PDB file of N, CA and C in Angstrom:
ATOM      1  N   MET A   1      20.532 -20.606   4.001  1.00 97.00           N
ATOM      2  CA  MET A   1      19.253 -21.057   3.516  1.00 97.00           C
ATOM      3  C   MET A   1      19.236 -20.922   1.990  1.00 97.00           C
ATOM      4  N   LYS A   2      18.591 -21.842   1.327  1.00 98.00           N
ATOM      5  CA  LYS A   2      18.437 -21.814  -0.125  1.00 98.00           C
ATOM      6  C   LYS A   2      17.010 -21.378  -0.451  1.00 98.00           C
ATOM      7  N   VAL A   3      16.898 -20.280  -1.184  1.00 98.00           N
ATOM      8  CA  VAL A   3      15.604 -19.677  -1.468  1.00 98.00           C
ATOM      9  C   VAL A   3      15.352 -19.677  -2.967  1.00 98.00           C
ATOM     10  N   LEU A   4      14.153 -20.091  -3.352  1.00 98.00           N
ATOM     11  CA  LEU A   4      13.709 -20.025  -4.742  1.00 98.00           C
ATOM     12  C   LEU A   4      12.706 -18.898  -4.859  1.00 98.00           C
ATOM     13  N   ILE A   5      12.952 -17.987  -5.784  1.00 98.00           N
ATOM     14  CA  ILE A   5      12.010 -16.904  -6.056  1.00 98.00           C
ATOM     15  C   ILE A   5      11.438 -17.125  -7.443  1.00 98.00           C
ATOM     16  N   VAL A   6      10.125 -17.278  -7.496  1.00 97.00           N
ATOM     17  CA  VAL A   6       9.423 -17.483  -8.757  1.00 97.00           C
ATOM     18  C   VAL A   6       8.834 -16.139  -9.167  1.00 97.00           C
ATOM     19  N   GLY A   7       9.414 -15.553 -10.196  1.00 97.00           N
ATOM     20  CA  GLY A   7       9.010 -14.227 -10.656  1.00 97.00           C
ATOM     21  C   GLY A   7      10.066 -13.208 -10.263  1.00 97.00           C
ATOM     22  N   LEU A   8      10.834 -12.745 -11.223  1.00 96.00           N
ATOM     23  CA  LEU A   8      11.935 -11.821 -10.941  1.00 96.00           C
ATOM     24  C   LEU A   8      11.603 -10.400 -11.385  1.00 96.00           C
ATOM     25  N   GLY A   9      10.364 -10.008 -11.165  1.00 93.00           N
ATOM     26  CA  GLY A   9       9.961  -8.642 -11.479  1.00 93.00           C
ATOM     27  C   GLY A   9      10.435  -7.692 -10.392  1.00 93.00           C
ATOM     28  N   LEU A  10       9.726  -6.601 -10.210  1.00 93.00           N
ATOM     29  CA  LEU A  10      10.122  -5.582  -9.250  1.00 93.00           C
ATOM     30  C   LEU A  10      10.206  -6.125  -7.828  1.00 93.00           C
ATOM     31  N   MET A  11       9.164  -6.791  -7.379  1.00 96.00           N
ATOM     32  CA  MET A  11       9.174  -7.313  -6.005  1.00 96.00           C
ATOM     33  C   MET A  11      10.067  -8.535  -5.864  1.00 96.00           C
ATOM     34  N   GLY A  12       9.981  -9.463  -6.807  1.00 96.00           N
ATOM     35  CA  GLY A  12      10.821 -10.659  -6.747  1.00 96.00           C
ATOM     36  C   GLY A  12      12.298 -10.324  -6.815  1.00 96.00           C
ATOM     37  N   GLY A  13      12.647  -9.361  -7.662  1.00 95.00           N
ATOM     38  CA  GLY A  13      14.028  -8.931  -7.763  1.00 95.00           C
ATOM     39  C   GLY A  13      14.519  -8.278  -6.478  1.00 95.00           C
ATOM     40  N   ALA A  14      13.642  -7.499  -5.833  1.00 96.00           N
ATOM     41  CA  ALA A  14      14.010  -6.858  -4.560  1.00 96.00           C
ATOM     42  C   ALA A  14      14.233  -7.902  -3.473  1.00 96.00           C
ATOM     43  N   TYR A  15      13.346  -8.900  -3.404  1.00 96.00           N
ATOM     44  CA  TYR A  15      13.541  -9.996  -2.447  1.00 96.00           C
ATOM     45  C   TYR A  15      14.872 -10.696  -2.712  1.00 96.00           C
ATOM     46  N   ALA A  16      15.132 -11.002  -3.984  1.00 97.00           N
ATOM     47  CA  ALA A  16      16.360 -11.714  -4.352  1.00 97.00           C
ATOM     48  C   ALA A  16      17.597 -10.928  -3.926  1.00 97.00           C
ATOM     49  N   LEU A  17      17.612  -9.644  -4.218  1.00 96.00           N
ATOM     50  CA  LEU A  17      18.768  -8.818  -3.895  1.00 96.00           C
ATOM     51  C   LEU A  17      19.029  -8.779  -2.390  1.00 96.00           C
ATOM     52  N   ARG A  18      17.991  -8.586  -1.602  1.00 97.00           N
ATOM     53  CA  ARG A  18      18.160  -8.501  -0.145  1.00 97.00           C
ATOM     54  C   ARG A  18      18.575  -9.841   0.454  1.00 97.00           C
ATOM     55  N   LEU A  19      17.967 -10.923  -0.012  1.00 98.00           N
ATOM     56  CA  LEU A  19      18.335 -12.245   0.503  1.00 98.00           C
ATOM     57  C   LEU A  19      19.769 -12.590   0.135  1.00 98.00           C
ATOM     58  N   LYS A  20      20.174 -12.241  -1.086  1.00 97.00           N
ATOM     59  CA  LYS A  20      21.550 -12.496  -1.523  1.00 97.00           C
ATOM     60  C   LYS A  20      22.523 -11.671  -0.685  1.00 97.00           C
ATOM     61  N   ASP A  21      22.159 -10.411  -0.399  1.00 96.00           N
ATOM     62  CA  ASP A  21      22.999  -9.556   0.443  1.00 96.00           C
ATOM     63  C   ASP A  21      23.179 -10.123   1.847  1.00 96.00           C
ATOM     64  N   LYS A  22      22.182 -10.870   2.321  1.00 97.00           N
ATOM     65  CA  LYS A  22      22.244 -11.474   3.655  1.00 97.00           C
ATOM     66  C   LYS A  22      22.990 -12.800   3.652  1.00 97.00           C
ATOM     67  N   GLY A  23      23.479 -13.239   2.487  1.00 97.00           N
ATOM     68  CA  GLY A  23      24.305 -14.441   2.408  1.00 97.00           C
ATOM     69  C   GLY A  23      23.576 -15.718   2.047  1.00 97.00           C
ATOM     70  N   HIS A  24      22.314 -15.616   1.673  1.00 98.00           N
ATOM     71  CA  HIS A  24      21.552 -16.809   1.298  1.00 98.00           C
ATOM     72  C   HIS A  24      21.842 -17.196  -0.158  1.00 98.00           C
ATOM     73  N   THR A  25      21.669 -18.461  -0.459  1.00 98.00           N
ATOM     74  CA  THR A  25      21.735 -18.924  -1.836  1.00 98.00           C
ATOM     75  C   THR A  25      20.372 -18.658  -2.458  1.00 98.00           C
ATOM     76  N   VAL A  26      20.354 -17.961  -3.584  1.00 98.00           N
ATOM     77  CA  VAL A  26      19.086 -17.557  -4.195  1.00 98.00           C
ATOM     78  C   VAL A  26      19.001 -18.112  -5.608  1.00 98.00           C
ATOM     79  N   TYR A  27      17.907 -18.836  -5.855  1.00 98.00           N
ATOM     80  CA  TYR A  27      17.589 -19.329  -7.194  1.00 98.00           C
ATOM     81  C   TYR A  27      16.441 -18.485  -7.728  1.00 98.00           C
ATOM     82  N   GLY A  28      16.451 -18.200  -9.009  1.00 98.00           N
ATOM     83  CA  GLY A  28      15.388 -17.410  -9.612  1.00 98.00           C
ATOM     84  C   GLY A  28      14.751 -18.114 -10.786  1.00 98.00           C
ATOM     85  N   VAL A  29      13.435 -17.972 -10.890  1.00 98.00           N
ATOM     86  CA  VAL A  29      12.688 -18.540 -12.008  1.00 98.00           C
ATOM     87  C   VAL A  29      11.815 -17.442 -12.597  1.00 98.00           C
ATOM     88  N   ASP A  30      11.816 -17.349 -13.912  1.00 97.00           N
ATOM     89  CA  ASP A  30      10.985 -16.374 -14.601  1.00 97.00           C
ATOM     90  C   ASP A  30      10.709 -16.895 -16.003  1.00 97.00           C
ATOM     91  N   ILE A  31       9.611 -16.462 -16.603  1.00 97.00           N
ATOM     92  CA  ILE A  31       9.314 -16.884 -17.974  1.00 97.00           C
ATOM     93  C   ILE A  31      10.159 -16.120 -18.985  1.00 97.00           C
ATOM     94  N   ASN A  32      10.724 -14.995 -18.553  1.00 96.00           N
ATOM     95  CA  ASN A  32      11.540 -14.163 -19.423  1.00 96.00           C
ATOM     96  C   ASN A  32      13.022 -14.433 -19.166  1.00 96.00           C
ATOM     97  N   GLU A  33      13.692 -15.007 -20.148  1.00 97.00           N
ATOM     98  CA  GLU A  33      15.113 -15.331 -19.984  1.00 97.00           C
ATOM     99  C   GLU A  33      15.978 -14.089 -19.792  1.00 97.00           C
ATOM    100  N   ASN A  34      15.544 -12.950 -20.326  1.00 97.00           N
ATOM    101  CA  ASN A  34      16.297 -11.708 -20.133  1.00 97.00           C
ATOM    102  C   ASN A  34      16.280 -11.276 -18.666  1.00 97.00           C
ATOM    103  N   SER A  35      15.175 -11.531 -17.977  1.00 96.00           N
ATOM    104  CA  SER A  35      15.099 -11.212 -16.548  1.00 96.00           C
ATOM    105  C   SER A  35      16.066 -12.079 -15.751  1.00 96.00           C
ATOM    106  N   ILE A  36      16.166 -13.338 -16.112  1.00 97.00           N
ATOM    107  CA  ILE A  36      17.095 -14.251 -15.442  1.00 97.00           C
ATOM    108  C   ILE A  36      18.535 -13.804 -15.699  1.00 97.00           C
ATOM    109  N   LYS A  37      18.840 -13.473 -16.944  1.00 98.00           N
ATOM    110  CA  LYS A  37      20.192 -13.020 -17.284  1.00 98.00           C
ATOM    111  C   LYS A  37      20.541 -11.740 -16.524  1.00 98.00           C
ATOM    112  N   PHE A  38      19.618 -10.791 -16.458  1.00 97.00           N
ATOM    113  CA  PHE A  38      19.862  -9.546 -15.728  1.00 97.00           C
ATOM    114  C   PHE A  38      20.133  -9.832 -14.258  1.00 97.00           C
ATOM    115  N   ALA A  39      19.312 -10.688 -13.661  1.00 97.00           N
ATOM    116  CA  ALA A  39      19.471 -11.008 -12.237  1.00 97.00           C
ATOM    117  C   ALA A  39      20.806 -11.696 -11.967  1.00 97.00           C
ATOM    118  N   LYS A  40      21.225 -12.584 -12.847  1.00 97.00           N
ATOM    119  CA  LYS A  40      22.526 -13.251 -12.677  1.00 97.00           C
ATOM    120  C   LYS A  40      23.675 -12.281 -12.892  1.00 97.00           C
ATOM    121  N   ASP A  41      23.584 -11.462 -13.925  1.00 97.00           N
ATOM    122  CA  ASP A  41      24.653 -10.510 -14.239  1.00 97.00           C
ATOM    123  C   ASP A  41      24.852  -9.484 -13.127  1.00 97.00           C
ATOM    124  N   ASN A  42      23.771  -9.156 -12.415  1.00 96.00           N
ATOM    125  CA  ASN A  42      23.833  -8.154 -11.351  1.00 96.00           C
ATOM    126  C   ASN A  42      23.900  -8.770  -9.960  1.00 96.00           C
ATOM    127  N   ASN A  43      24.168 -10.086  -9.918  1.00 96.00           N
ATOM    128  CA  ASN A  43      24.366 -10.815  -8.661  1.00 96.00           C
ATOM    129  C   ASN A  43      23.146 -10.791  -7.742  1.00 96.00           C
ATOM    130  N   TYR A  44      21.939 -10.800  -8.338  1.00 97.00           N
ATOM    131  CA  TYR A  44      20.709 -10.926  -7.556  1.00 97.00           C
ATOM    132  C   TYR A  44      20.460 -12.391  -7.199  1.00 97.00           C
ATOM    133  N   ILE A  45      20.862 -13.292  -8.110  1.00 98.00           N
ATOM    134  CA  ILE A  45      20.617 -14.725  -7.935  1.00 98.00           C
ATOM    135  C   ILE A  45      21.902 -15.494  -8.208  1.00 98.00           C
ATOM    136  N   ASP A  46      21.959 -16.715  -7.673  1.00 98.00           N
ATOM    137  CA  ASP A  46      23.093 -17.597  -7.937  1.00 98.00           C
ATOM    138  C   ASP A  46      22.880 -18.400  -9.217  1.00 98.00           C
ATOM    139  N   GLU A  47      21.647 -18.852  -9.404  1.00 98.00           N
ATOM    140  CA  GLU A  47      21.294 -19.641 -10.584  1.00 98.00           C
ATOM    141  C   GLU A  47      19.875 -19.278 -10.988  1.00 98.00           C
ATOM    142  N   GLY A  48      19.546 -19.506 -12.271  1.00 98.00           N
ATOM    143  CA  GLY A  48      18.201 -19.208 -12.736  1.00 98.00           C
ATOM    144  C   GLY A  48      17.757 -20.127 -13.849  1.00 98.00           C
ATOM    145  N   SER A  49      16.444 -20.190 -14.041  1.00 98.00           N
ATOM    146  CA  SER A  49      15.872 -21.064 -15.054  1.00 98.00           C
ATOM    147  C   SER A  49      14.452 -20.597 -15.375  1.00 98.00           C
ATOM    148  N   THR A  50      13.932 -21.096 -16.487  1.00 97.00           N
ATOM    149  CA  THR A  50      12.525 -20.859 -16.812  1.00 97.00           C
ATOM    150  C   THR A  50      11.646 -21.980 -16.259  1.00 97.00           C
ATOM    151  N   ASN A  51      12.265 -22.993 -15.681  1.00 97.00           N
ATOM    152  CA  ASN A  51      11.530 -24.145 -15.159  1.00 97.00           C
ATOM    153  C   ASN A  51      11.705 -24.245 -13.641  1.00 97.00           C
ATOM    154  N   PRO A  52      10.640 -24.010 -12.869  1.00 95.00           N
ATOM    155  CA  PRO A  52      10.762 -24.065 -11.409  1.00 95.00           C
ATOM    156  C   PRO A  52      11.132 -25.451 -10.876  1.00 95.00           C
ATOM    157  N   MET A  53      10.856 -26.495 -11.625  1.00 97.00           N
ATOM    158  CA  MET A  53      11.175 -27.848 -11.170  1.00 97.00           C
ATOM    159  C   MET A  53      12.681 -28.050 -11.006  1.00 97.00           C
ATOM    160  N   ASP A  54      13.490 -27.197 -11.630  1.00 96.00           N
ATOM    161  CA  ASP A  54      14.944 -27.300 -11.513  1.00 96.00           C
ATOM    162  C   ASP A  54      15.423 -27.027 -10.092  1.00 96.00           C
ATOM    163  N   TYR A  55      14.629 -26.282  -9.297  1.00 97.00           N
ATOM    164  CA  TYR A  55      15.096 -25.841  -7.982  1.00 97.00           C
ATOM    165  C   TYR A  55      14.170 -26.165  -6.813  1.00 97.00           C
ATOM    166  N   ILE A  56      12.980 -26.642  -7.073  1.00 97.00           N
ATOM    167  CA  ILE A  56      12.016 -26.869  -5.988  1.00 97.00           C
ATOM    168  C   ILE A  56      12.559 -27.817  -4.931  1.00 97.00           C
ATOM    169  N   GLU A  57      13.113 -28.942  -5.329  1.00 96.00           N
ATOM    170  CA  GLU A  57      13.557 -29.946  -4.361  1.00 96.00           C
ATOM    171  C   GLU A  57      14.745 -29.494  -3.523  1.00 96.00           C
ATOM    172  N   LYS A  58      15.579 -28.615  -4.056  1.00 97.00           N
ATOM    173  CA  LYS A  58      16.754 -28.205  -3.292  1.00 97.00           C
ATOM    174  C   LYS A  58      16.576 -26.884  -2.553  1.00 97.00           C
ATOM    175  N   SER A  59      15.362 -26.330  -2.565  1.00 98.00           N
ATOM    176  CA  SER A  59      15.094 -25.059  -1.883  1.00 98.00           C
ATOM    177  C   SER A  59      14.483 -25.276  -0.510  1.00 98.00           C
ATOM    178  N   ASP A  60      14.896 -24.433   0.445  1.00 98.00           N
ATOM    179  CA  ASP A  60      14.322 -24.458   1.787  1.00 98.00           C
ATOM    180  C   ASP A  60      13.072 -23.586   1.873  1.00 98.00           C
ATOM    181  N   LEU A  61      13.008 -22.561   1.022  1.00 98.00           N
ATOM    182  CA  LEU A  61      11.905 -21.610   1.027  1.00 98.00           C
ATOM    183  C   LEU A  61      11.602 -21.228  -0.408  1.00 98.00           C
ATOM    184  N   ILE A  62      10.307 -21.117  -0.743  1.00 97.00           N
ATOM    185  CA  ILE A  62       9.874 -20.697  -2.076  1.00 97.00           C
ATOM    186  C   ILE A  62       9.029 -19.446  -1.931  1.00 97.00           C
ATOM    187  N   ILE A  63       9.396 -18.411  -2.666  1.00 97.00           N
ATOM    188  CA  ILE A  63       8.646 -17.155  -2.673  1.00 97.00           C
ATOM    189  C   ILE A  63       8.020 -17.004  -4.049  1.00 97.00           C
ATOM    190  N   LEU A  64       6.698 -16.823  -4.078  1.00 95.00           N
ATOM    191  CA  LEU A  64       5.984 -16.663  -5.326  1.00 95.00           C
ATOM    192  C   LEU A  64       5.646 -15.190  -5.529  1.00 95.00           C
ATOM    193  N   ASP A  65       6.071 -14.639  -6.650  1.00 87.00           N
ATOM    194  CA  ASP A  65       5.765 -13.252  -7.001  1.00 87.00           C
ATOM    195  C   ASP A  65       5.064 -13.278  -8.345  1.00 87.00           C
ATOM    196  N   ASN A  66       3.982 -12.554  -8.469  1.00 73.00           N
ATOM    197  CA  ASN A  66       3.287 -12.560  -9.764  1.00 73.00           C
ATOM    198  C   ASN A  66       3.285 -11.221 -10.417  1.00 73.00           C
TER     199      ASN A  66
END
């Protein structure tokens, strides 16, 4: 399954890590580019962007974290 997580804070990052551990493809979106870089560097997400439109169409599930 391909999952988009919007918001890579504490909860969004935890969702990303667990979903990635289960073998899902995880995309991450955040307004902070440092959060995206951290998530990619630590293998929380496969790809990331500041623009959710980059991944909406190719995602099976979208999780919104604020």
